[in-house]
XYZ file of C-alpha atoms in Angstrom:
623
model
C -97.163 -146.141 47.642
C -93.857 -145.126 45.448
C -94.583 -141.024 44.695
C -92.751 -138.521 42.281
C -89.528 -139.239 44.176
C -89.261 -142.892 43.785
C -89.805 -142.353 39.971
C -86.934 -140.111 39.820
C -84.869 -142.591 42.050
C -86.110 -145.281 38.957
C -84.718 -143.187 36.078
C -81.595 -143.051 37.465
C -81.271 -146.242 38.239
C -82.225 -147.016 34.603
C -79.900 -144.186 33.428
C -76.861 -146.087 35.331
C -78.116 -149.322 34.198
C -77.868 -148.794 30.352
C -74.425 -147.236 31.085
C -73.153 -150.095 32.557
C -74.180 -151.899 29.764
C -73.206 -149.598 27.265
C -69.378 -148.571 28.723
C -68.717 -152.889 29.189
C -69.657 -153.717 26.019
C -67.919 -150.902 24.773
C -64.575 -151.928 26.555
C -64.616 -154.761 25.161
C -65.086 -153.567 22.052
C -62.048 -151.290 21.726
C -59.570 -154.048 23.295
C -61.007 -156.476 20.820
C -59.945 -154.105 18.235
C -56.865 -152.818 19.594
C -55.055 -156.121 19.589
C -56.211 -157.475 16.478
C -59.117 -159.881 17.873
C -62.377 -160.446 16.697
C -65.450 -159.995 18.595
C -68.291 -162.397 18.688
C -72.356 -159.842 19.454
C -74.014 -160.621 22.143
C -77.734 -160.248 22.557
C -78.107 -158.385 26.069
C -81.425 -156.478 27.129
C -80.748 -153.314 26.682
C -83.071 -151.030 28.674
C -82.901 -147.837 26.535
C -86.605 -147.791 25.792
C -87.430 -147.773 29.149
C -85.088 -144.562 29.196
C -87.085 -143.304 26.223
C -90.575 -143.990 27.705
C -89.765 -141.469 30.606
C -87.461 -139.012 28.699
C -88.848 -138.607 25.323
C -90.082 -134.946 24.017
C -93.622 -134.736 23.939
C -94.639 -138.591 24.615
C -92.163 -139.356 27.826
C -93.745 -139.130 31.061
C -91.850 -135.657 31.951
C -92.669 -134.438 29.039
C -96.503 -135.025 29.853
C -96.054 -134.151 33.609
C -94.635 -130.707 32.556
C -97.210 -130.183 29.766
C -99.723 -130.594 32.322
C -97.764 -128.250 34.503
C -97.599 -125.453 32.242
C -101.548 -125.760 31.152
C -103.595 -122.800 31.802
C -106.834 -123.647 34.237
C -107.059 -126.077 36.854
C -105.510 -129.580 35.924
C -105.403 -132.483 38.266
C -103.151 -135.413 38.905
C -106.384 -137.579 37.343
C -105.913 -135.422 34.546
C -102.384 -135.965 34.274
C -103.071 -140.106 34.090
C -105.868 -140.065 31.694
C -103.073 -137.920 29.330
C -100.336 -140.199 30.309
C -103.066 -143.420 29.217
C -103.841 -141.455 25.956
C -99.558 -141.334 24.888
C -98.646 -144.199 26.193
C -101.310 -146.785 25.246
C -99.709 -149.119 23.099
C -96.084 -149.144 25.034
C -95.323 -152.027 26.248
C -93.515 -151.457 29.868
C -96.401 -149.095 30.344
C -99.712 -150.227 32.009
C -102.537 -148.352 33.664
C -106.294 -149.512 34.942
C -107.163 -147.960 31.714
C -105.593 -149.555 29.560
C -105.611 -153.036 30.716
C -109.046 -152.785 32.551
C -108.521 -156.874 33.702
C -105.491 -155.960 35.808
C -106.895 -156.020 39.375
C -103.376 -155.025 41.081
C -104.021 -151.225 40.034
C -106.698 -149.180 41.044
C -108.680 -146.628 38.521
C -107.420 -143.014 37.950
C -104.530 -143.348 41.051
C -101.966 -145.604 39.553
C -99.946 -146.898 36.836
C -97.160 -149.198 36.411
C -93.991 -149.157 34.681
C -91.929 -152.163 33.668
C -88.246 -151.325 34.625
C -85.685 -153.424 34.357
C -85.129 -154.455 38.050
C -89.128 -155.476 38.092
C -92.382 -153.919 37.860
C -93.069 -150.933 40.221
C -96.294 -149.094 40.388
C -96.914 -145.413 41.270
C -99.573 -143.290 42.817
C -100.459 -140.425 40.496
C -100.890 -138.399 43.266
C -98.673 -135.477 44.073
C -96.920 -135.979 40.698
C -98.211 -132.153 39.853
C -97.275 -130.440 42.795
C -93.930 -132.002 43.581
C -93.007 -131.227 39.811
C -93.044 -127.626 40.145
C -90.655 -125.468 41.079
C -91.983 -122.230 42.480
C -88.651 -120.721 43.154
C -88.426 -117.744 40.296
C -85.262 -116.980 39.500
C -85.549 -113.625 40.436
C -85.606 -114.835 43.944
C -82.651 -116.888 42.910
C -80.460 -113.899 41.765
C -81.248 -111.863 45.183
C -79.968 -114.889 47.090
C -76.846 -115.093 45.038
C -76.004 -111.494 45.217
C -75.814 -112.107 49.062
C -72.858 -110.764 51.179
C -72.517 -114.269 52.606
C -70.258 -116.603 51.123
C -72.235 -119.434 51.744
C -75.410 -118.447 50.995
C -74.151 -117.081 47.477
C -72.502 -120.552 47.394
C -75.632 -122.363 47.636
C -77.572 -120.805 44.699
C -75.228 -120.609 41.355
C -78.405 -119.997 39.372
C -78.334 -116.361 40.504
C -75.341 -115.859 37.772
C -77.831 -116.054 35.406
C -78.473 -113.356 32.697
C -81.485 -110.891 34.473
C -83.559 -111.221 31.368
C -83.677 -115.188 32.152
C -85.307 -113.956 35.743
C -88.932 -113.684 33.930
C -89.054 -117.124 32.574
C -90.834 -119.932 34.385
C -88.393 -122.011 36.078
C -87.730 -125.196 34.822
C -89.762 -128.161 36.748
C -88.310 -130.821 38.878
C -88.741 -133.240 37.033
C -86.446 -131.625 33.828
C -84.031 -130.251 36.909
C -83.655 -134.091 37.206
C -83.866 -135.600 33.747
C -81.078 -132.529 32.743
C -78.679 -133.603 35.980
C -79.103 -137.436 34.703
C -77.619 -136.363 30.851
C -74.531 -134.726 32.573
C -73.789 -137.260 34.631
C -73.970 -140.157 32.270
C -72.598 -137.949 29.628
C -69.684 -137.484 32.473
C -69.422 -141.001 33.294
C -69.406 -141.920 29.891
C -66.159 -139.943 28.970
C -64.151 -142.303 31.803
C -63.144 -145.598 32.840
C -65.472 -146.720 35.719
C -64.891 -149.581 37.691
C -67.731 -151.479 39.223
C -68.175 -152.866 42.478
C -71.755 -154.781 42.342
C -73.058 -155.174 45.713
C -75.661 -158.436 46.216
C -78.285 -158.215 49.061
C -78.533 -162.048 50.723
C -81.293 -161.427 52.901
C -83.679 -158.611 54.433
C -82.878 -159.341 58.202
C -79.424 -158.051 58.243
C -78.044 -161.659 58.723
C -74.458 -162.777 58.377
C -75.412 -166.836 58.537
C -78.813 -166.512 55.767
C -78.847 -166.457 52.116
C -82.255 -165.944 50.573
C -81.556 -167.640 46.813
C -84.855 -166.222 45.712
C -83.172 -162.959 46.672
C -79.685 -163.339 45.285
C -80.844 -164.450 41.913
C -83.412 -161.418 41.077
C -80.526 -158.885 42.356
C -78.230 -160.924 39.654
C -80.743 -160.774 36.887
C -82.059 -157.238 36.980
C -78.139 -155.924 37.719
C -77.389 -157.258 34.036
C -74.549 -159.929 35.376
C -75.516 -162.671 33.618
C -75.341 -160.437 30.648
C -72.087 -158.855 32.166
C -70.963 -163.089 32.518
C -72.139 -164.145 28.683
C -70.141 -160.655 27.451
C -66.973 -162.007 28.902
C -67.435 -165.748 27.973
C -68.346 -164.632 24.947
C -64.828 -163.084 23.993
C -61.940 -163.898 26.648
C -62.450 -164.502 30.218
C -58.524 -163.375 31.074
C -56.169 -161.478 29.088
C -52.452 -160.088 30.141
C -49.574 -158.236 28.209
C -46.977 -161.306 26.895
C -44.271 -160.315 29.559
C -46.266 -160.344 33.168
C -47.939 -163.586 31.414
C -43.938 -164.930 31.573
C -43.072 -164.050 34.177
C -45.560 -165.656 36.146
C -46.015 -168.389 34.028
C -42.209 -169.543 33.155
C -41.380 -171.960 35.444
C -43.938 -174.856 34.175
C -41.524 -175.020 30.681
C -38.626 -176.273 30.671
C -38.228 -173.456 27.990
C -38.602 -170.873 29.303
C -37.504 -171.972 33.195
C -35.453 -169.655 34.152
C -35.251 -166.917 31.133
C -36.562 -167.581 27.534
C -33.834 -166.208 25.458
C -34.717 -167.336 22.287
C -36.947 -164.765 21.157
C -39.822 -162.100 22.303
C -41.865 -162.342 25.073
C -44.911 -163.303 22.620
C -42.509 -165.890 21.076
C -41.725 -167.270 24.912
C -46.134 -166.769 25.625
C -46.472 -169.007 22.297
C -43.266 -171.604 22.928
C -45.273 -172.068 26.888
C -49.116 -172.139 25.361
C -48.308 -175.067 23.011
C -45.866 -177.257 25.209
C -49.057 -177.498 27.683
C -51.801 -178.009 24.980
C -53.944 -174.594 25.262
C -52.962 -173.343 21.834
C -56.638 -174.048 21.022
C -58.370 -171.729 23.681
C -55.928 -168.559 23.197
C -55.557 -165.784 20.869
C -52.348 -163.406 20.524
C -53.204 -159.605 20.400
C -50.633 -156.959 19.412
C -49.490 -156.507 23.125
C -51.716 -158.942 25.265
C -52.589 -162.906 25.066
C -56.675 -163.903 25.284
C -57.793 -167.325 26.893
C -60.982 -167.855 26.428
C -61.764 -170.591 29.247
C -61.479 -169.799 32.563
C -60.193 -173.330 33.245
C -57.402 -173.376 31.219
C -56.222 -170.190 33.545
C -57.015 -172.782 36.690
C -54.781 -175.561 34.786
C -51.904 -172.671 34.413
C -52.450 -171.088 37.903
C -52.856 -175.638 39.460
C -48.558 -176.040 37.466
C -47.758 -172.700 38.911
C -48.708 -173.620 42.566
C -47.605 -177.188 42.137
C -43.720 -176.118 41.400
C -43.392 -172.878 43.298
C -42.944 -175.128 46.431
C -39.634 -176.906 44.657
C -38.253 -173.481 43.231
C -38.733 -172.342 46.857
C -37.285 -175.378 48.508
C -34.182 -175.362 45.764
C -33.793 -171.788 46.905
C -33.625 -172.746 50.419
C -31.411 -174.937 50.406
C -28.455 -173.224 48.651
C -28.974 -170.321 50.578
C -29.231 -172.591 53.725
C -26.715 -174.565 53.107
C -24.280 -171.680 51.957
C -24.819 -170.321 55.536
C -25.149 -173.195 58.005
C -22.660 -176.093 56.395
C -19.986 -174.911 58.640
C -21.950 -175.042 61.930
C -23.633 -178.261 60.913
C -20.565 -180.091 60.632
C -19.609 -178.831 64.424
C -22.762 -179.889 65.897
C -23.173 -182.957 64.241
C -21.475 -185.111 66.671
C -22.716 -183.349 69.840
C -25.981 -183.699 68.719
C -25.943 -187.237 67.696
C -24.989 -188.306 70.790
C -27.652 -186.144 72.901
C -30.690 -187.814 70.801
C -29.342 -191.036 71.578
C -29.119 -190.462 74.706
C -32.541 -188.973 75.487
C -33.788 -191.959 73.119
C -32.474 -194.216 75.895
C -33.497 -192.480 79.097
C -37.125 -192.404 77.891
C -36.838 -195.623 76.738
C -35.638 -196.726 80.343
C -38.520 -194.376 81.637
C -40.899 -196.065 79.651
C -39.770 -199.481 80.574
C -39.721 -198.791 84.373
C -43.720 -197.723 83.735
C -44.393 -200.604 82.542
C -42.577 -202.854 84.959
C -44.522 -200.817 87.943
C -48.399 -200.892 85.882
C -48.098 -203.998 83.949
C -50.731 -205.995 86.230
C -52.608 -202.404 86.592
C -55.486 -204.361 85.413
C -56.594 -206.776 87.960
C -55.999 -204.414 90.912
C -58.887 -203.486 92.339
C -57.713 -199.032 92.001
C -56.285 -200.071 88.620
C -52.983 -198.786 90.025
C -54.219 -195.492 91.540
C -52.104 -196.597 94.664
C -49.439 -196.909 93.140
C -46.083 -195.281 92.781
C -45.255 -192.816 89.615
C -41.155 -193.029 89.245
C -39.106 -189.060 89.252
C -39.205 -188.436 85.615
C -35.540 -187.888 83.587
C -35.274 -184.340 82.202
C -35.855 -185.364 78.854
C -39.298 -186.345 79.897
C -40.487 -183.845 82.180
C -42.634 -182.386 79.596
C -44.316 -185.295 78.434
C -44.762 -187.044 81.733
C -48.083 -185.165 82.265
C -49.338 -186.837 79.017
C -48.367 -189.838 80.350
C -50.780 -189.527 83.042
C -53.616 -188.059 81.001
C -53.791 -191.354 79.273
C -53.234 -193.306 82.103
C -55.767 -191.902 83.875
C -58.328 -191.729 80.856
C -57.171 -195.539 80.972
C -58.683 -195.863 84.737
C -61.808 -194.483 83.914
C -62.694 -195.981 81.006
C -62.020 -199.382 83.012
C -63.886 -198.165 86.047
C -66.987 -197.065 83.579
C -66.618 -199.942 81.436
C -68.687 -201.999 84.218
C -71.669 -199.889 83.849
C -73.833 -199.027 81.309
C -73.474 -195.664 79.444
C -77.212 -194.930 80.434
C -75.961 -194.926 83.969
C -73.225 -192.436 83.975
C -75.279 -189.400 84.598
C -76.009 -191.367 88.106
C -72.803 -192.477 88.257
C -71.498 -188.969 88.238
C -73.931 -188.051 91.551
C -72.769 -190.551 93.184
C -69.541 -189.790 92.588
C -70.096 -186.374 93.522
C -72.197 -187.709 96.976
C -69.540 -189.663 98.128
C -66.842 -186.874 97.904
C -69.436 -184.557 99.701
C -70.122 -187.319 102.426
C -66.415 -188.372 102.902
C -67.808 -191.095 104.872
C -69.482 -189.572 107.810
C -72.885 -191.016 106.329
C -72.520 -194.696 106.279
C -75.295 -195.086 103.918
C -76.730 -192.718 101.500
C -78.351 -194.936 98.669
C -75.458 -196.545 96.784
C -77.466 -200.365 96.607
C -80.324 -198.998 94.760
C -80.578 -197.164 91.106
C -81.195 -193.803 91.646
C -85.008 -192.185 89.789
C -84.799 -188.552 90.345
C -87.827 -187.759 89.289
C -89.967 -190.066 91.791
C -93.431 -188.067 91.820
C -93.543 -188.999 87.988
C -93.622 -192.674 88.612
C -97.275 -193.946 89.038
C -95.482 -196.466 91.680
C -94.504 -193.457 93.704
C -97.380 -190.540 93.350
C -100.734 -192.011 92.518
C -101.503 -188.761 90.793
C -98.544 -188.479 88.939
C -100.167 -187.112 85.906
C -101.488 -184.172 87.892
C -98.068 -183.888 88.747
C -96.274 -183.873 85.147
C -98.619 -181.615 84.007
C -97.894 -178.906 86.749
C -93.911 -179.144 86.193
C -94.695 -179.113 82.115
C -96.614 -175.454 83.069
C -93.866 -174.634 85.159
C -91.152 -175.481 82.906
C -92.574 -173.074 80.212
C -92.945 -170.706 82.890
C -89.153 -170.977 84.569
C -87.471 -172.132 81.031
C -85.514 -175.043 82.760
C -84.373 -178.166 81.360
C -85.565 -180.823 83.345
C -86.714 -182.346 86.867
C -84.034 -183.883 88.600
C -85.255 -184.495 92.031
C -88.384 -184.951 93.567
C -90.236 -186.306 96.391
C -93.022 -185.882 98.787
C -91.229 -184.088 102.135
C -92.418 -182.568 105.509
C -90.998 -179.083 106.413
C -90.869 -177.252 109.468
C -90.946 -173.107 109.751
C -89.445 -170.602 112.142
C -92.527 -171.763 114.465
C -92.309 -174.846 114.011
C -95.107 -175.931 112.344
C -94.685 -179.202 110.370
C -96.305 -179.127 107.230
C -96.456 -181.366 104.047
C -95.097 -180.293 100.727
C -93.524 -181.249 97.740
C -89.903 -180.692 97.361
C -88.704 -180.279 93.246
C -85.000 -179.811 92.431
C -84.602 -178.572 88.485
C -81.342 -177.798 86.955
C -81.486 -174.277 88.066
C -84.037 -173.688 91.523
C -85.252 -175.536 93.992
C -89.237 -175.247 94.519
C -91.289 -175.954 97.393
C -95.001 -177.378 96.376
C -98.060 -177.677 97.413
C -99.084 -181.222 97.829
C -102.617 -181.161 96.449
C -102.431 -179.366 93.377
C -98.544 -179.429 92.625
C -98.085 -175.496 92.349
C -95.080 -173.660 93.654
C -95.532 -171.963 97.116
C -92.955 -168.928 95.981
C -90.544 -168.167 94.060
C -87.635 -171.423 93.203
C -84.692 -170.606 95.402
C -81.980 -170.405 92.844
C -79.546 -173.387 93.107
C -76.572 -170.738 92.856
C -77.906 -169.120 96.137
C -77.438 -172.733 97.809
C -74.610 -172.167 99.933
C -74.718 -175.504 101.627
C -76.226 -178.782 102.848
C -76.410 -180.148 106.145
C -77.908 -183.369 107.686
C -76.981 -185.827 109.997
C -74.946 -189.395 110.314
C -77.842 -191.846 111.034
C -81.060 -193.305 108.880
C -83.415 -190.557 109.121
C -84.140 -188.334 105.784
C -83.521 -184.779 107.283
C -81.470 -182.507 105.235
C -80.996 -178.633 105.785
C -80.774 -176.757 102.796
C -78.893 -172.978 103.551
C -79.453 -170.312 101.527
C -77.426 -166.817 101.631
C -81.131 -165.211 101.431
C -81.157 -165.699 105.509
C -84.160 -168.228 105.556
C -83.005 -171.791 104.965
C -85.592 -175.255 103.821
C -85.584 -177.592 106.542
C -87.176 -180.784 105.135
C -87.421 -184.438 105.952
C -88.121 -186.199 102.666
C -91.048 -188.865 103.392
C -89.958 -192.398 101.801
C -89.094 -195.601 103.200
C -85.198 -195.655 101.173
C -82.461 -193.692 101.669
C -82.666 -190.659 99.290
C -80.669 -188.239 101.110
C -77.722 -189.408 99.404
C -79.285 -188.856 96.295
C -80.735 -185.447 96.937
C -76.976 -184.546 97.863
C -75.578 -185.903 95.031
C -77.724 -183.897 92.729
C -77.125 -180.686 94.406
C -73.674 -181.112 94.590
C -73.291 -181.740 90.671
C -75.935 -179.262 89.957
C -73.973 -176.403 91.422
C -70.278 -177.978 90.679
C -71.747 -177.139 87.074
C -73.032 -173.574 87.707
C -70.884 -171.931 90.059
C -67.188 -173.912 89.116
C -67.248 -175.175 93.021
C -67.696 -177.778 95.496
C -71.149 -177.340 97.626
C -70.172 -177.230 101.609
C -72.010 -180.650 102.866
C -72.130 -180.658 106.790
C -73.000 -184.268 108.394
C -73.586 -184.005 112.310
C -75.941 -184.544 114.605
C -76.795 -180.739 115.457
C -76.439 -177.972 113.588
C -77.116 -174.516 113.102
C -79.650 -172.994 110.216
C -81.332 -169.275 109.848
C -85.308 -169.400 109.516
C -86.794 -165.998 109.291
C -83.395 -164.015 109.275
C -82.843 -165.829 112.817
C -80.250 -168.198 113.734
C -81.724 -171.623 114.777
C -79.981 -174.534 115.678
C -81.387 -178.306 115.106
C -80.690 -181.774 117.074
C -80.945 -185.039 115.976
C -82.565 -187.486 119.001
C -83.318 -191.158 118.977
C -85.736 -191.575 121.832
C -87.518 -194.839 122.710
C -91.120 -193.068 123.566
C -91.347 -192.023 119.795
C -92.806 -193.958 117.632
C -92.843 -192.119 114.620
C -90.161 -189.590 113.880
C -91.022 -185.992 113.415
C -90.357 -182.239 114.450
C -90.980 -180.832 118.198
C -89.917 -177.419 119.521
C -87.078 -177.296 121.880
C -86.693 -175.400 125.180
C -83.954 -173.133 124.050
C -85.968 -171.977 120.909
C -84.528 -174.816 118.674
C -85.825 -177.393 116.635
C -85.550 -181.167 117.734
C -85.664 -183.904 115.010
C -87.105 -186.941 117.012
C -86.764 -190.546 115.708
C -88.049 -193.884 116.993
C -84.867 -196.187 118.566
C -84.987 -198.023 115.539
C -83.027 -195.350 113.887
C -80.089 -195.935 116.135
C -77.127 -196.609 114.575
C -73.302 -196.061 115.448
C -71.596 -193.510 113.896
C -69.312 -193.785 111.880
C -65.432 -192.738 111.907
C -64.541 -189.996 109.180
C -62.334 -191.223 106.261
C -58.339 -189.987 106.924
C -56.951 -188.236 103.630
């Protein structure tokens, strides 16, 4: 609750406040008079009797609060409220539980309120006593000031005093305060201040916010809407006759360059009427007064609307003083090198268009074909050239799709350059899902299944599932097992198949340091990992999805790591399962009939498959 201090902190505040209002209306005042104008009274809010109510002899609260101080006997801070109740009944920014018994917001004999001009603010009685005297005598003072130290001496001035002052009762706080307050305003008072009003937007410390409800009670209880109606009331802008025409000359013909026909006030009076403001200005002694703060905008809208001719004009004459001679040298020359770069990118152009014109119905849209040497003059634009030829190509290749299908698009894309054609097929004749365990087509209990990624999602904070599918793994001892493998845009997880819950940890797509699998039919893929214990899956479905799976990986970590994933397609290869190298083969056998995982002699894995995975392989793609 605010104490003794934040009332202090409140006076001053008020103190400041009625001197703003005080020196600005004042200011005004003496201008006004000075030049000769008149002056229109505003009514303002002026806060003095708030002043009054705390510093008025023998009714202001530090009056009471050192009456009570100085009482003989024991007198409490209760005490203190019930005398402050009893003087200040009938004021009007004053308000206790006793004297407005209704008011709920204050509780009985511990608080009061006080209307100040930046809002209401209620204090706790409490404290007020004790923190309002000052128990420092001033004989203690004078023993401190006659110190051998400097700074000690330095710190207590009182000390100078007279010694017969060291046996009175030292002044309380609370007139320390009140006394400080009167020198400083009457300080203040005998200058010219200038004011720099600071406005609060928000409480969070927030660049981007503005809290209106905010803004507009700082505006209010700050007096700047009085501040605004004091100005609008007499002139909003005022400025001595010659830095008004100087500034202002150049939007009359009459006084463009130099008036010479009279005073500056003549020259101020010749400009004001040619442009129709004579109504909204008044001529002081020494200064001229507009009133509206549009007719300055009008002034200031000629001013900038002409300064670009006057400094064009100059320019030129200077310019043209200093480069005529040259000019007239490199006229010729330079004549004749425009047209002549004119013609060799016009011959440029024209050989493009001779070489792409039936771009269109080739089946690359010219990506085969032949860009010409560029001519010097169009080295540096040549690259623009084939920015929008090449934007050109793939807004015809994408044209044939649907937008919804570019994201797809864009894996496959990204498979194919992986592949380079060592995997004849990898699922280019079928639209590619993703997310197949969230199809009721593809996982009966797909539901389950949404509603376990939806936990993990909140869990993980990714985006979205882009690859899944039931899968059978094999471990370092080679022990098939089913599982559910889930690709997101940042991990790979490994599920269980009942209940759809992650095994371990995701294995961070940026830890993926490449894929292998093999050239034929069969699902297998190898997924390393620079952790030292790789997923070796076969995904269980009846289409080819390896291609897909690749293409999502490939894009996924194109996007998060700036590179191309390492894709390795052959029919053994090497991967690490429990920090141990391991190497896997690919067999077609004619005794199995359903393909799966079988330990080899030499510690390996063997993927068998059925003969009716057999398939030739095919030739990499040159270049």
């Amino acid at each position: 609750a605010n104490s003794f201090e934040q009332f202090c902190i409140n006076y001053c505040n008020e103190k400041l406040q009625q001197l703003f209002i005080e020196l600005v209306l004042k200011q005004e005042q003496e201008e006004y008079q000075r030049e000769g104008i008149e002056w229109q009274n505003i009514e303002y809010f002026n806060n003095q009797i708030i002043c009054e109510l705390v510093e008025a002899p023998h009714k202001g609260v530090i009056a009471t609060l050192d009456e009570a101080c100085l009482n003989v006997g024991k007198v409490t801070d209760e005490l203190l409220l019930e005398a402050l109740d009893k003087k200040l009944v009938t004021h009007q920014h004053y308000s206790s539980r006793q004297t407005k018994p209704m008011d709920k917001m204050l509780q009985h004999k511990t608080q009061f309120r006080i209307r100040h001009y930046a809002g209401d603010v209620i204090y706790n009685i409490n404290g007020f006593l004790d923190k309002n005297r000052d128990t420092l005598f001033q004989d203690f003072k004078r023993l401190l000031y006659n110190s051998t130290n400097p700074v000690i001496k330095g710190m207590w001035p009182e000390g100078s005093m007279d010694i017969t002052k060291t046996t009175k009762r030292p002044q309380t706080a609370g007139t320390l305060f009140k006394n400080s307050m009167i020198a400083l305003v009457k300080t203040l008072a005998s200058k010219e201040p200038f004011y720099v009003r600071c406005i609060k937007p928000n409480e969070d410390k927030s660049p981007h916010t503005m809290n209106e409800e905010r803004v507009i009670h700082q505006v209010r209880y700050l007096g700047l809407l009085e501040n605004v109606r004091v100005r609008r009331a007499g002139f909003a802008y005022r400025q001595r006759y010659d830095r008004f025409l100087k500034r202002y000359k150049m939007i009359s013909e009459f006084t463009w360059p130099n008036f010479k026909s009279g005073s500056d006030r003549d020259g101020t009076a010749v400009l004001i009427q040619e442009k129709g403001f004579s109504g909204d200005v008044k001529y002081g002694h020494t200064k001229i007064f507009i009133r509206s703060p549009t007719t300055l905008f009008k002034l200031e809208k000629m001013r900038d609307d002409i300064i670009p001719n006057i400094v064009v004009l100059l320019q030129k004459q200077w310019r043209g003083a200093l480069c005529r001679r040259r000019y007239q040298k490199l006229k010729a020359g330079l004549t004749i090198l425009r047209y002549y770069r004119k013609y060799k990118m016009r011959s440029y152009i024209s050989q493009l268009d001779r070489i792409f014109r039936n771009a269109k119905n080739l089946r690359d849209y010219g990506k085969s074909l032949r860009w010409p040497p560029p001519p010097l003059a169009m080295r540096r634009h040549v690259g623009k050239l084939r920015t929008i030829y090449e934007r050109w190509r793939a807004a015809m290749v994408l044209s044939v799709r649907p937008r919804a299908e570019w994201p797809m698009f864009r894996m496959q894309i990204n498979a194919a350059s992986a592949l380079k054609g060592r995997r004849s097929n990898f699922g280019l004749d079928r639209k590619w899902q993703g997310n197949y365990l969230s199809l009721a087509a593809e996982n009966p209990d797909c539901q389950h299944f949404n509603a376990s990624m939806r936990q993990l999602k909140n869990s993980d904070r990714f985006d979205q599932v882009l690859f899944s599918s039931f899968v059978v793994k094999t471990n370092r001892f080679n022990k098939p097992a089913d599982r559910v493998l889930v690709v997101t845009d940042l991990a790979i997880y490994k599920l269980d198949v009942h209940k759809f819950k992650p095994m371990r940890r995701g294995m961070p797509i940026q830890d993926v340091v490449g894929l292998s699998l093999s050239p034929g039919r069969d699902q297998l893929v190898v997924i390393h990992s620079n952790k030292g214990n790789d997923l070796v899956v076969t995904l269980k479905t009846s289409e080819e999805r390896v291609g897909e799976l690749v293409g999502v990986l490939c894009t996924r970590y194109l996007f998060l790591r700036k590179a191309e994933l390492t894709v390795k397609v052959a029919s053994q290869f090497q991967c690490m399962l429990g920090h141990k190298s391991r190497s896997v083969r690919v067999e077609v056998s004619p005794d199995t009939q359903l393909a799966g995982f079988r330990k080899d002699n030499n510690n390996g894995i063997v993927y068998m498959l059925p003969s009716s995975y057999a398939v030739a392989r095919p030739q990499p793609i040159k270049g």
